[in-house]
PDB file of C-alpha atoms and ligand atoms in Angstrom:
ATOM      1  CA  PRO A   3       4.155   6.497 -17.572  1.00  0.00           C
ATOM      2  CA  PRO A   4       2.866   3.790 -15.199  1.00  0.00           C
ATOM      3  CA  ALA A   5       2.619   4.786 -11.517  1.00  0.00           C
ATOM      4  CA  VAL A   6       5.349   2.281 -10.672  1.00  0.00           C
ATOM      5  CA  THR A   7       7.811   0.450 -12.909  1.00  0.00           C
ATOM      6  CA  ALA A   8      10.254  -2.304 -11.945  1.00  0.00           C
ATOM      7  CA  LEU A   9      12.847  -3.396 -14.506  1.00  0.00           C
ATOM      8  CA  ASP A  10      14.777  -6.618 -13.869  1.00  0.00           C
ATOM      9  CA  VAL A  11      14.938  -5.960 -10.123  1.00  0.00           C
ATOM     10  CA  THR A  12      17.137  -8.232  -8.032  1.00  0.00           C
ATOM     11  CA  LYS A  13      17.631  -8.349  -4.280  1.00  0.00           C
ATOM     12  CA  VAL A  14      20.001 -10.531  -2.286  1.00  0.00           C
ATOM     13  CA  TYR A  15      20.091 -10.712   1.506  1.00  0.00           C
ATOM     14  CA  GLY A  16      23.416 -11.756   3.048  1.00  0.00           C
ATOM     15  CA  SER A  17      26.315 -13.133   1.045  1.00  0.00           C
ATOM     16  CA  GLY A  18      28.293 -16.270   0.250  1.00  0.00           C
ATOM     17  CA  ASP A  19      26.714 -19.512   1.427  1.00  0.00           C
ATOM     18  CA  ALA A  20      24.152 -17.557   3.462  1.00  0.00           C
ATOM     19  CA  ALA A  21      22.911 -15.498   0.494  1.00  0.00           C
ATOM     20  CA  VAL A  22      19.132 -15.436   0.004  1.00  0.00           C
ATOM     21  CA  HIS A  23      18.061 -14.427  -3.508  1.00  0.00           C
ATOM     22  CA  ALA A  24      14.779 -12.779  -2.541  1.00  0.00           C
ATOM     23  CA  LEU A  25      14.136 -11.206  -5.996  1.00  0.00           C
ATOM     24  CA  ARG A  26      15.681 -12.771  -9.099  1.00  0.00           C
ATOM     25  CA  GLY A  27      14.846 -10.352 -11.916  1.00  0.00           C
ATOM     26  CA  VAL A  28      11.357  -8.921 -11.500  1.00  0.00           C
ATOM     27  CA  SER A  29       9.941  -6.716 -14.269  1.00  0.00           C
ATOM     28  CA  VAL A  30       6.440  -5.353 -13.763  1.00  0.00           C
ATOM     29  CA  GLU A  31       4.433  -2.177 -14.363  1.00  0.00           C
ATOM     30  CA  PHE A  32       1.583  -0.838 -12.231  1.00  0.00           C
ATOM     31  CA  ALA A  33      -0.801   1.342 -14.236  1.00  0.00           C
ATOM     32  CA  ARG A  34      -2.277   4.532 -12.809  1.00  0.00           C
ATOM     33  CA  GLY A  35      -5.739   4.110 -11.354  1.00  0.00           C
ATOM     34  CA  ALA A  36      -5.415   0.327 -11.068  1.00  0.00           C
ATOM     35  CA  PHE A  37      -5.736  -1.914  -8.026  1.00  0.00           C
ATOM     36  CA  THR A  38      -3.119  -4.669  -8.206  1.00  0.00           C
ATOM     37  CA  ALA A  39      -2.593  -7.526  -5.773  1.00  0.00           C
ATOM     38  CA  ILE A  40       0.742  -9.282  -5.350  1.00  0.00           C
ATOM     39  CA  MET A  41       0.269 -12.884  -4.188  1.00  0.00           C
ATOM     40  CA  GLY A  42       2.583 -15.789  -3.513  1.00  0.00           C
ATOM     41  CA  PRO A  43       3.582 -18.256  -0.846  1.00  0.00           C
ATOM     42  CA  SER A  44       5.368 -17.190   2.323  1.00  0.00           C
ATOM     43  CA  GLY A  45       8.988 -16.362   1.505  1.00  0.00           C
ATOM     44  CA  SER A  46       8.323 -15.790  -2.227  1.00  0.00           C
ATOM     45  CA  GLY A  47       9.496 -12.157  -2.014  1.00  0.00           C
ATOM     46  CA  LYS A  48       6.232 -10.204  -1.741  1.00  0.00           C
ATOM     47  CA  SER A  49       7.288  -7.938   1.116  1.00  0.00           C
ATOM     48  CA  THR A  50      10.746  -7.491  -0.343  1.00  0.00           C
ATOM     49  CA  LEU A  51       9.277  -6.438  -3.699  1.00  0.00           C
ATOM     50  CA  MET A  52       6.905  -3.982  -2.040  1.00  0.00           C
ATOM     51  CA  HIS A  53       9.705  -2.486   0.036  1.00  0.00           C
ATOM     52  CA  CYS A  54      11.909  -2.128  -3.061  1.00  0.00           C
ATOM     53  CA  LEU A  55       9.091  -0.537  -5.117  1.00  0.00           C
ATOM     54  CA  ALA A  56       8.321   1.908  -2.310  1.00  0.00           C
ATOM     55  CA  GLY A  57      11.928   2.959  -1.818  1.00  0.00           C
ATOM     56  CA  LEU A  58      11.997   1.496   1.709  1.00  0.00           C
ATOM     57  CA  ASP A  59      14.777  -0.887   0.757  1.00  0.00           C
ATOM     58  CA  THR A  60      17.692  -0.700  -1.703  1.00  0.00           C
ATOM     59  CA  ILE A  61      17.819  -3.071  -4.667  1.00  0.00           C
ATOM     60  CA  GLY A  62      20.783  -5.157  -5.792  1.00  0.00           C
ATOM     61  CA  GLY A  63      20.281  -4.670  -9.528  1.00  0.00           C
ATOM     62  CA  GLY A  64      17.772  -3.328 -12.029  1.00  0.00           C
ATOM     63  CA  ARG A  65      15.724  -0.148 -11.851  1.00  0.00           C
ATOM     64  CA  VAL A  66      12.649   1.165 -10.034  1.00  0.00           C
ATOM     65  CA  LEU A  67      10.680   4.232 -11.172  1.00  0.00           C
ATOM     66  CA  LEU A  68       7.854   6.026  -9.385  1.00  0.00           C
ATOM     67  CA  GLY A  69       6.052   7.775 -12.217  1.00  0.00           C
ATOM     68  CA  ASP A  70       8.913   9.098 -14.344  1.00  0.00           C
ATOM     69  CA  VAL A  71      11.248   9.503 -11.368  1.00  0.00           C
ATOM     70  CA  GLU A  72      14.005   6.920 -11.115  1.00  0.00           C
ATOM     71  CA  ILE A  73      14.537   6.060  -7.457  1.00  0.00           C
ATOM     72  CA  THR A  74      17.405   3.637  -8.029  1.00  0.00           C
ATOM     73  CA  GLY A  75      20.495   5.024  -6.301  1.00  0.00           C
ATOM     74  CA  MET A  76      18.676   7.999  -4.800  1.00  0.00           C
ATOM     75  CA  SER A  77      20.017   9.296  -1.477  1.00  0.00           C
ATOM     76  CA  ASP A  78      18.092   8.381   1.689  1.00  0.00           C
ATOM     77  CA  ARG A  79      17.217  12.025   2.183  1.00  0.00           C
ATOM     78  CA  ARG A  80      15.683  12.405  -1.281  1.00  0.00           C
ATOM     79  CA  LEU A  81      13.906   9.060  -0.927  1.00  0.00           C
ATOM     80  CA  THR A  82      12.351  10.174   2.353  1.00  0.00           C
ATOM     81  CA  LEU A  83      11.022  13.335   0.713  1.00  0.00           C
ATOM     82  CA  LEU A  84       9.777  11.418  -2.313  1.00  0.00           C
ATOM     83  CA  ARG A  85       7.917   8.916  -0.107  1.00  0.00           C
ATOM     84  CA  ARG A  86       6.420  11.743   1.934  1.00  0.00           C
ATOM     85  CA  ASP A  87       5.154  13.565  -1.152  1.00  0.00           C
ATOM     86  CA  ARG A  88       4.139  10.723  -3.442  1.00  0.00           C
ATOM     87  CA  VAL A  89       3.614   7.460  -1.576  1.00  0.00           C
ATOM     88  CA  GLY A  90       1.052   6.233   0.966  1.00  0.00           C
ATOM     89  CA  PHE A  91       1.292   3.140   3.164  1.00  0.00           C
ATOM     90  CA  VAL A  92      -1.228   0.863   4.829  1.00  0.00           C
ATOM     91  CA  PHE A  93       0.150  -1.932   7.013  1.00  0.00           C
ATOM     92  CA  GLN A  94      -1.256  -4.988   8.748  1.00  0.00           C
ATOM     93  CA  ALA A  95      -0.883  -3.206  12.089  1.00  0.00           C
ATOM     94  CA  PHE A  96      -2.913  -0.024  11.819  1.00  0.00           C
ATOM     95  CA  ASN A  97      -0.127   2.205  13.238  1.00  0.00           C
ATOM     96  CA  LEU A  98      -2.517   4.836  14.597  1.00  0.00           C
ATOM     97  CA  LEU A  99      -1.503   7.134  17.454  1.00  0.00           C
ATOM     98  CA  PRO A 100      -3.697   6.104  20.408  1.00  0.00           C
ATOM     99  CA  THR A 101      -3.992   9.548  21.997  1.00  0.00           C
ATOM    100  CA  LEU A 102      -5.194  11.284  18.824  1.00  0.00           C
ATOM    101  CA  THR A 103      -8.745  11.179  17.456  1.00  0.00           C
ATOM    102  CA  ALA A 104      -9.483   9.530  14.114  1.00  0.00           C
ATOM    103  CA  GLU A 105      -9.597  12.957  12.473  1.00  0.00           C
ATOM    104  CA  GLN A 106      -6.277  14.036  14.010  1.00  0.00           C
ATOM    105  CA  ASN A 107      -4.657  10.772  12.922  1.00  0.00           C
ATOM    106  CA  ILE A 108      -5.926  11.255   9.360  1.00  0.00           C
ATOM    107  CA  LEU A 109      -4.652  14.836   9.166  1.00  0.00           C
ATOM    108  CA  LEU A 110      -1.286  14.228  10.872  1.00  0.00           C
ATOM    109  CA  PRO A 111       0.798  13.481   7.739  1.00  0.00           C
ATOM    110  CA  SER A 112      -0.378  16.696   6.026  1.00  0.00           C
ATOM    111  CA  GLN A 113       0.474  18.635   9.164  1.00  0.00           C
ATOM    112  CA  LEU A 114       3.912  17.064   9.456  1.00  0.00           C
ATOM    113  CA  ALA A 115       4.544  17.875   5.796  1.00  0.00           C
ATOM    114  CA  GLY A 116       3.480  21.473   6.451  1.00  0.00           C
ATOM    115  CA  ARG A 117       0.595  21.281   3.983  1.00  0.00           C
ATOM    116  CA  ALA A 118      -2.811  22.737   4.676  1.00  0.00           C
ATOM    117  CA  PRO A 119      -5.305  19.888   4.283  1.00  0.00           C
ATOM    118  CA  ASP A 120      -7.709  20.285   1.377  1.00  0.00           C
ATOM    119  CA  ARG A 121     -11.059  20.331   3.182  1.00  0.00           C
ATOM    120  CA  ALA A 122     -13.209  19.344   0.194  1.00  0.00           C
ATOM    121  CA  TRP A 123     -10.962  16.371  -0.520  1.00  0.00           C
ATOM    122  CA  PHE A 124     -10.944  15.414   3.164  1.00  0.00           C
ATOM    123  CA  ASP A 125     -14.759  15.411   3.145  1.00  0.00           C
ATOM    124  CA  GLN A 126     -14.873  13.256   0.030  1.00  0.00           C
ATOM    125  CA  VAL A 127     -12.475  10.712   1.544  1.00  0.00           C
ATOM    126  CA  ILE A 128     -14.425  10.588   4.816  1.00  0.00           C
ATOM    127  CA  ASP A 129     -17.668   9.949   2.934  1.00  0.00           C
ATOM    128  CA  VAL A 130     -16.189   7.179   0.788  1.00  0.00           C
ATOM    129  CA  VAL A 131     -14.619   5.548   3.838  1.00  0.00           C
ATOM    130  CA  GLY A 132     -17.814   6.000   5.881  1.00  0.00           C
ATOM    131  CA  LEU A 133     -16.225   7.480   9.009  1.00  0.00           C
ATOM    132  CA  ARG A 134     -18.247  10.671   9.371  1.00  0.00           C
ATOM    133  CA  ASP A 135     -19.669   9.718  12.778  1.00  0.00           C
ATOM    134  CA  ARG A 136     -16.378   8.337  14.108  1.00  0.00           C
ATOM    135  CA  LEU A 137     -14.068  11.316  13.548  1.00  0.00           C
ATOM    136  CA  LYS A 138     -13.918  12.373  17.218  1.00  0.00           C
ATOM    137  CA  HIS A 139     -13.263   8.840  18.489  1.00  0.00           C
ATOM    138  CA  ARG A 140      -9.840   7.601  19.540  1.00  0.00           C
ATOM    139  CA  PRO A 141      -8.483   4.330  18.057  1.00  0.00           C
ATOM    140  CA  GLY A 142      -9.260   2.436  21.294  1.00  0.00           C
ATOM    141  CA  GLU A 143     -12.949   3.267  20.819  1.00  0.00           C
ATOM    142  CA  LEU A 144     -13.044   1.896  17.258  1.00  0.00           C
ATOM    143  CA  SER A 145     -13.334  -1.655  15.918  1.00  0.00           C
ATOM    144  CA  GLY A 146     -10.407  -3.168  14.019  1.00  0.00           C
ATOM    145  CA  GLY A 147     -12.133  -2.567  10.698  1.00  0.00           C
ATOM    146  CA  GLN A 148     -12.822   1.061  11.582  1.00  0.00           C
ATOM    147  CA  GLN A 149      -9.205   1.552  12.676  1.00  0.00           C
ATOM    148  CA  GLN A 150      -7.952   0.166   9.372  1.00  0.00           C
ATOM    149  CA  ARG A 151     -10.373   2.451   7.502  1.00  0.00           C
ATOM    150  CA  VAL A 152      -8.873   5.383   9.434  1.00  0.00           C
ATOM    151  CA  ALA A 153      -5.411   4.212   8.353  1.00  0.00           C
ATOM    152  CA  CYS A 154      -6.609   4.002   4.718  1.00  0.00           C
ATOM    153  CA  ALA A 155      -8.170   7.471   4.943  1.00  0.00           C
ATOM    154  CA  ARG A 156      -4.886   8.813   6.349  1.00  0.00           C
ATOM    155  CA  ALA A 157      -3.050   7.402   3.327  1.00  0.00           C
ATOM    156  CA  LEU A 158      -5.649   8.735   0.855  1.00  0.00           C
ATOM    157  CA  VAL A 159      -6.024  12.254   2.244  1.00  0.00           C
ATOM    158  CA  ALA A 160      -2.413  13.025   1.348  1.00  0.00           C
ATOM    159  CA  ARG A 161      -3.314  12.296  -2.328  1.00  0.00           C
ATOM    160  CA  PRO A 162      -0.346  10.004  -2.953  1.00  0.00           C
ATOM    161  CA  GLU A 163       0.398   8.819  -6.467  1.00  0.00           C
ATOM    162  CA  VAL A 164       0.406   5.266  -5.176  1.00  0.00           C
ATOM    163  CA  ILE A 165      -0.654   3.471  -1.994  1.00  0.00           C
ATOM    164  CA  PHE A 166       1.258   0.354  -0.955  1.00  0.00           C
ATOM    165  CA  ALA A 167      -0.814  -1.907   1.291  1.00  0.00           C
ATOM    166  CA  ASP A 168       0.963  -4.819   3.025  1.00  0.00           C
ATOM    167  CA  GLU A 169      -1.548  -7.465   4.190  1.00  0.00           C
ATOM    168  CA  PRO A 170      -4.110  -4.739   5.045  1.00  0.00           C
ATOM    169  CA  THR A 171      -6.683  -7.312   6.172  1.00  0.00           C
ATOM    170  CA  GLY A 172      -4.222  -9.567   8.025  1.00  0.00           C
ATOM    171  CA  ASN A 173      -5.501  -8.556  11.476  1.00  0.00           C
ATOM    172  CA  LEU A 174      -9.198  -8.368  10.589  1.00  0.00           C
ATOM    173  CA  ASP A 175     -12.112 -10.792  10.670  1.00  0.00           C
ATOM    174  CA  SER A 176     -13.610 -11.461   7.251  1.00  0.00           C
ATOM    175  CA  ALA A 177     -16.504  -8.965   7.582  1.00  0.00           C
ATOM    176  CA  SER A 178     -14.172  -6.109   8.594  1.00  0.00           C
ATOM    177  CA  GLY A 179     -11.714  -7.187   5.930  1.00  0.00           C
ATOM    178  CA  ALA A 180     -14.453  -6.982   3.298  1.00  0.00           C
ATOM    179  CA  GLU A 181     -15.320  -3.435   4.453  1.00  0.00           C
ATOM    180  CA  VAL A 182     -11.714  -2.306   4.081  1.00  0.00           C
ATOM    181  CA  LEU A 183     -11.304  -3.984   0.685  1.00  0.00           C
ATOM    182  CA  SER A 184     -14.555  -2.488  -0.625  1.00  0.00           C
ATOM    183  CA  PHE A 185     -13.328   0.900   0.439  1.00  0.00           C
ATOM    184  CA  LEU A 186      -9.930   0.412  -1.207  1.00  0.00           C
ATOM    185  CA  ARG A 187     -11.678  -0.614  -4.412  1.00  0.00           C
ATOM    186  CA  ALA A 188     -13.981   2.411  -4.180  1.00  0.00           C
ATOM    187  CA  SER A 189     -10.974   4.706  -3.836  1.00  0.00           C
ATOM    188  CA  VAL A 190      -9.668   3.264  -7.104  1.00  0.00           C
ATOM    189  CA  ARG A 191     -13.017   3.434  -8.920  1.00  0.00           C
ATOM    190  CA  GLU A 192     -14.227   6.792  -7.606  1.00  0.00           C
ATOM    191  CA  MET A 193     -10.993   8.694  -7.007  1.00  0.00           C
ATOM    192  CA  GLY A 194      -8.579   7.135  -9.466  1.00  0.00           C
ATOM    193  CA  GLN A 195      -6.230   6.045  -6.706  1.00  0.00           C
ATOM    194  CA  THR A 196      -3.433   3.598  -7.639  1.00  0.00           C
ATOM    195  CA  ILE A 197      -3.043   0.722  -5.157  1.00  0.00           C
ATOM    196  CA  VAL A 198      -0.477  -2.071  -4.926  1.00  0.00           C
ATOM    197  CA  MET A 199      -1.498  -4.610  -2.273  1.00  0.00           C
ATOM    198  CA  VAL A 200       0.516  -7.542  -0.952  1.00  0.00           C
ATOM    199  CA  THR A 201      -1.647 -10.381   0.348  1.00  0.00           C
ATOM    200  CA  HIS A 202      -1.635 -14.135   0.732  1.00  0.00           C
ATOM    201  CA  ASP A 203      -5.443 -14.125   1.028  1.00  0.00           C
ATOM    202  CA  PRO A 204      -7.217 -15.065  -2.234  1.00  0.00           C
ATOM    203  CA  VAL A 205     -10.427 -13.376  -1.083  1.00  0.00           C
ATOM    204  CA  ALA A 206      -8.548 -10.100  -0.573  1.00  0.00           C
ATOM    205  CA  ALA A 207      -6.855 -10.469  -3.958  1.00  0.00           C
ATOM    206  CA  SER A 208     -10.214 -10.991  -5.666  1.00  0.00           C
ATOM    207  CA  TYR A 209     -11.025  -7.309  -5.012  1.00  0.00           C
ATOM    208  CA  ALA A 210      -8.123  -6.222  -7.235  1.00  0.00           C
ATOM    209  CA  ASP A 211      -8.210  -5.537 -10.990  1.00  0.00           C
ATOM    210  CA  ARG A 212      -5.152  -7.651 -11.510  1.00  0.00           C
ATOM    211  CA  VAL A 213      -3.251 -10.264  -9.534  1.00  0.00           C
ATOM    212  CA  VAL A 214       0.488 -10.854  -9.980  1.00  0.00           C
ATOM    213  CA  PHE A 215       1.845 -14.142  -8.610  1.00  0.00           C
ATOM    214  CA  LEU A 216       5.371 -14.399  -7.193  1.00  0.00           C
ATOM    215  CA  ARG A 217       7.269 -17.602  -6.577  1.00  0.00           C
ATOM    216  CA  ASP A 218      10.885 -17.878  -5.423  1.00  0.00           C
ATOM    217  CA  GLY A 219      11.592 -14.249  -6.311  1.00  0.00           C
ATOM    218  CA  LEU A 220      10.098 -14.328  -9.814  1.00  0.00           C
ATOM    219  CA  ILE A 221       6.728 -13.374 -11.301  1.00  0.00           C
ATOM    220  CA  VAL A 222       5.273 -16.646 -12.521  1.00  0.00           C
ATOM    221  CA  SER A 223       1.791 -15.640 -13.690  1.00  0.00           C
ATOM    222  CA  GLU A 224      -0.853 -12.969 -13.857  1.00  0.00           C
ATOM    223  CA  LEU A 225      -4.626 -12.775 -13.703  1.00  0.00           C
ATOM    224  CA  HIS A 226      -6.779  -9.862 -14.862  1.00  0.00           C
ATOM    225  CA  GLU A 227     -10.114  -8.795 -13.398  1.00  0.00           C
ATOM    226  CA  PRO A 228     -10.826 -11.601 -10.973  1.00  0.00           C
ATOM    227  CA  THR A 229     -14.503 -11.484 -10.011  1.00  0.00           C
ATOM    228  CA  PRO A 230     -14.971 -10.307  -6.415  1.00  0.00           C
ATOM    229  CA  GLY A 231     -15.946 -13.227  -4.251  1.00  0.00           C
ATOM    230  CA  THR A 232     -14.258 -15.898  -6.362  1.00  0.00           C
ATOM    231  CA  VAL A 233     -11.689 -17.928  -4.527  1.00  0.00           C
ATOM    232  CA  LEU A 234      -8.534 -17.905  -6.605  1.00  0.00           C
TER     233      LEU A 234
HETATM  234  P1  ADP B  25       7.113 -12.860   1.559  1.00  0.00           P
HETATM  235  O1  ADP B  25       6.744 -11.454   1.846  1.00  0.00           O
HETATM  236  O2  ADP B  25       6.589 -13.370   0.257  1.00  0.00           O
HETATM  237  O3  ADP B  25       6.805 -13.780   2.700  1.00  0.00           O
HETATM  238  P2  ADP B  25       9.798 -11.906   1.909  1.00  0.00           P
HETATM  239  O4  ADP B  25       9.987 -10.823   0.921  1.00  0.00           O
HETATM  240  O5  ADP B  25       9.509 -11.519   3.329  1.00  0.00           O
HETATM  241  O6  ADP B  25       8.703 -12.921   1.364  1.00  0.00           O
HETATM  242  O7  ADP B  25      11.083 -12.832   1.916  1.00  0.00           O
HETATM  243  C1  ADP B  25      11.683 -13.357   0.728  1.00  0.00           C
HETATM  244  C2  ADP B  25      12.911 -14.159   1.125  1.00  0.00           C
HETATM  245  O8  ADP B  25      13.910 -13.266   1.632  1.00  0.00           O
HETATM  246  C3  ADP B  25      12.669 -15.146   2.250  1.00  0.00           C
HETATM  247  O9  ADP B  25      13.515 -16.259   2.013  1.00  0.00           O
HETATM  248  C4  ADP B  25      13.081 -14.402   3.500  1.00  0.00           C
HETATM  249  O10 ADP B  25      13.467 -15.281   4.531  1.00  0.00           O
HETATM  250  C5  ADP B  25      14.225 -13.576   2.982  1.00  0.00           C
HETATM  251  N1  ADP B  25      14.380 -12.299   3.719  1.00  0.00           N
HETATM  252  C6  ADP B  25      13.456 -11.302   3.802  1.00  0.00           C
HETATM  253  N2  ADP B  25      13.929 -10.274   4.517  1.00  0.00           N
HETATM  254  C7  ADP B  25      15.180 -10.634   4.895  1.00  0.00           C
HETATM  255  C8  ADP B  25      16.192  -9.983   5.642  1.00  0.00           C
HETATM  256  N3  ADP B  25      16.028  -8.762   6.148  1.00  0.00           N
HETATM  257  N4  ADP B  25      17.358 -10.649   5.828  1.00  0.00           N
HETATM  258  C9  ADP B  25      17.540 -11.881   5.303  1.00  0.00           C
HETATM  259  N5  ADP B  25      16.639 -12.548   4.586  1.00  0.00           N
HETATM  260  C10 ADP B  25      15.465 -11.930   4.374  1.00  0.00           C
HETATM  261  P1  ADP B  26       5.830 -10.652   6.121  1.00  0.00           P
HETATM  262  O1  ADP B  26       4.911 -11.338   7.085  1.00  0.00           O
HETATM  263  O2  ADP B  26       5.376  -9.294   5.684  1.00  0.00           O
HETATM  264  O3  ADP B  26       6.292 -11.518   4.982  1.00  0.00           O
HETATM  265  P2  ADP B  26       7.964 -11.347   7.800  1.00  0.00           P
HETATM  266  O4  ADP B  26       7.227 -11.615   9.067  1.00  0.00           O
HETATM  267  O5  ADP B  26       8.430 -12.464   6.921  1.00  0.00           O
HETATM  268  O6  ADP B  26       7.135 -10.308   6.939  1.00  0.00           O
HETATM  269  O7  ADP B  26       9.216 -10.444   8.133  1.00  0.00           O
HETATM  270  C1  ADP B  26       9.117  -9.347   8.996  1.00  0.00           C
HETATM  271  C2  ADP B  26      10.395  -8.553   8.889  1.00  0.00           C
HETATM  272  O8  ADP B  26      11.544  -9.400   9.076  1.00  0.00           O
HETATM  273  C3  ADP B  26      10.560  -7.893   7.525  1.00  0.00           C
HETATM  274  O9  ADP B  26      11.062  -6.592   7.686  1.00  0.00           O
HETATM  275  C4  ADP B  26      11.558  -8.781   6.801  1.00  0.00           C
HETATM  276  O10 ADP B  26      12.379  -8.001   5.925  1.00  0.00           O
HETATM  277  C5  ADP B  26      12.375  -9.348   7.921  1.00  0.00           C
HETATM  278  N1  ADP B  26      12.788 -10.741   7.620  1.00  0.00           N
HETATM  279  C6  ADP B  26      12.056 -11.682   7.013  1.00  0.00           C
HETATM  280  N2  ADP B  26      12.760 -12.812   6.853  1.00  0.00           N
HETATM  281  C7  ADP B  26      13.957 -12.591   7.422  1.00  0.00           C
HETATM  282  C8  ADP B  26      15.134 -13.372   7.609  1.00  0.00           C
HETATM  283  N3  ADP B  26      15.247 -14.629   7.158  1.00  0.00           N
HETATM  284  N4  ADP B  26      16.162 -12.792   8.239  1.00  0.00           N
HETATM  285  C9  ADP B  26      16.090 -11.561   8.675  1.00  0.00           C
HETATM  286  N5  ADP B  26      15.020 -10.758   8.537  1.00  0.00           N
HETATM  287  C10 ADP B  26      13.970 -11.271   7.923  1.00  0.00           C
END
């Protein structure tokens, strides 16, 4: 099955006259080992869709599956476990703990989950992300791009089935953003990672294999294999 499947997903915030129909019947599949960008204007439902796909938010109607596991109607407790075991997140704010080193930040989720980190895999991730000489540094001693690469490495080391990235380059200058995007693409190409990235930046989206466009809570078009560097 695809890594993530949405079937006719709807989401309404509020009710009556104040109701906002954030998603109005979204059906989309995200293949394993693919890097997909979700684009659309502000307010088109990108964040809402990502939150619904990741089990961070409940949906009004339709179905969401992670792999072959239906998450629709799952209890909060089961959802929390499922996210911990199968899903990784990268946000606009890097969300690193300032008192821990880069290495400690990267290994924290495995430790919290009570899993011994796989050292060979850790080494592979660190080499792809290019952080070997920064592992003992604290976030305050790293550039924004390096901090976001630490956050990406933290998501990858846990070997999630899918990584959801919400505007991962939103706080970065274009050179640092390009570093992070190259690394995300490398994790797809070299490690088979599945990534779903929300962005309003066409340059960021051009790193993806596929771009899905949202407008007013509906998918309105799709583009496959945009060439990196093209402005969509
Ligand atoms: P995007 O990420 O594309 O900017 P969002 O998913 O954040 O879009 O928002 C989609 C629509 O839903 C917008 O009209 C937004 O104002 C509304 N919305 C989002 N979150 C909430 C919320 N928690 N309560 C009420 N309305 C919301
Ligand atoms: P993004 O920049 O990712 O689209 P926003 O800045 O629009 O996110 O929203 C930040 C948070 O506020 C999100 O958790 C979103 O669900 C919530 N939110 C967005 N729009 C509204 C709204 N109209 N009413 C209440 N909460 C909202």
